[in-house]
Amino acid sequence: DLFSGLYEIPAGGVDAQRPHDADEVYYVVAGQATLTVGTERIPVRPGAIVYVAKNEDHRFIDVTEDLSVVVFFATPGGGA
């Protein structure tokens, strides 16, 4: 099964995410920030699409403009 949601962080806000047990895809609708995935730093802005593997440490940092991100994720163990 696949789910989606809207994740928002105000400029200067803190992202307290922890690794998840499902793969995720982020689509940035508005704002600017940096997404850390493991040791990688990925600048994101509107139109950016980023895949994050399950159990990978990740979070948005340096949120310089209000951030709105559509997130898609599969349920743990997902369908066949």
CSV table of C-alpha atoms in Angstrom, one decimal:
chain,number,residue,atom,x,y,z
A,1,ASP,CA,0.0,0.0,0.0
A,2,LEU,CA,1.1,3.5,-0.7
A,3,PHE,CA,0.3,6.6,1.4
A,4,SER,CA,0.9,10.3,1.1
A,5,GLY,CA,0.8,13.4,3.2
A,6,LEU,CA,1.9,17.0,3.4
A,7,TYR,CA,4.9,17.8,5.7
A,8,GLU,CA,5.4,21.4,6.6
A,9,ILE,CA,8.3,23.2,8.4
A,10,PRO,CA,8.3,26.9,9.0
A,11,ALA,CA,11.4,28.9,8.1
A,12,GLY,CA,14.0,28.4,10.9
A,13,GLY,CA,12.0,25.4,12.2
A,14,VAL,CA,13.4,22.1,13.4
A,15,ASP,CA,12.7,18.7,11.7
A,16,ALA,CA,12.8,16.1,14.5
A,17,GLN,CA,12.3,13.1,12.1
A,18,ARG,CA,13.8,9.7,13.0
A,19,PRO,CA,14.4,6.9,10.5
A,20,HIS,CA,11.3,5.2,9.3
A,21,ASP,CA,10.7,1.5,8.5
A,22,ALA,CA,9.3,2.4,5.0
A,23,ASP,CA,10.9,3.9,1.8
A,24,GLU,CA,9.9,7.5,1.2
A,25,VAL,CA,9.8,9.9,-1.7
A,26,TYR,CA,9.7,13.6,-1.0
A,27,TYR,CA,8.3,16.2,-3.6
A,28,VAL,CA,9.1,19.8,-2.6
A,29,VAL,CA,6.1,22.0,-3.3
A,30,ALA,CA,7.4,25.3,-1.7
A,31,GLY,CA,10.3,26.6,0.3
A,32,GLN,CA,14.0,26.0,0.5
A,33,ALA,CA,16.1,23.8,2.8
A,34,THR,CA,18.8,21.2,2.9
A,35,LEU,CA,17.9,17.5,3.3
A,36,THR,CA,20.5,15.4,5.0
A,37,VAL,CA,20.4,11.7,4.1
A,38,GLY,CA,23.1,9.8,6.0
A,39,THR,CA,26.2,12.0,5.4
A,40,GLU,CA,24.8,13.5,2.1
A,41,ARG,CA,23.5,17.1,2.0
A,42,ILE,CA,20.9,17.8,-0.7
A,43,PRO,CA,19.7,21.3,-1.3
A,44,VAL,CA,16.0,21.3,-2.0
A,45,ARG,CA,13.6,23.8,-3.5
A,46,PRO,CA,10.2,23.6,-5.4
A,47,GLY,CA,10.2,20.8,-7.9
A,48,ALA,CA,12.9,18.7,-6.1
A,49,ILE,CA,12.1,15.0,-5.8
A,50,VAL,CA,14.2,12.9,-3.3
A,51,TYR,CA,14.1,9.2,-2.5
A,52,VAL,CA,15.0,8.1,1.1
A,53,ALA,CA,15.5,4.4,1.8
A,54,LYS,CA,13.9,2.9,4.8
A,55,ASN,CA,15.9,3.1,8.1
A,56,GLU,CA,18.1,5.8,6.6
A,57,ASP,CA,18.8,8.7,8.9
A,58,HIS,CA,17.4,11.9,7.3
A,59,ARG,CA,16.0,15.3,8.2
A,60,PHE,CA,15.5,18.8,6.7
A,61,ILE,CA,17.9,21.4,8.0
A,62,ASP,CA,18.6,25.1,7.2
A,63,VAL,CA,15.0,25.8,6.4
A,64,THR,CA,15.4,29.3,4.9
A,65,GLU,CA,11.8,29.6,3.5
A,66,ASP,CA,8.6,27.9,4.8
A,67,LEU,CA,8.8,24.3,3.5
A,68,SER,CA,5.9,22.3,2.1
A,69,VAL,CA,6.7,18.8,1.0
A,70,VAL,CA,4.4,16.0,-0.3
A,71,VAL,CA,5.7,12.7,1.1
A,72,PHE,CA,4.9,9.3,-0.4
A,73,PHE,CA,5.6,6.2,1.6
A,74,ALA,CA,4.9,2.5,1.4
A,75,THR,CA,3.6,0.6,4.4
A,76,PRO,CA,6.3,-1.5,6.1
A,77,GLY,CA,6.4,-4.9,4.4
A,78,GLY,CA,4.4,-3.3,1.5
A,79,GLY,CA,2.2,-5.1,-0.9
A,80,ALA,CA,3.5,-7.5,-3.6
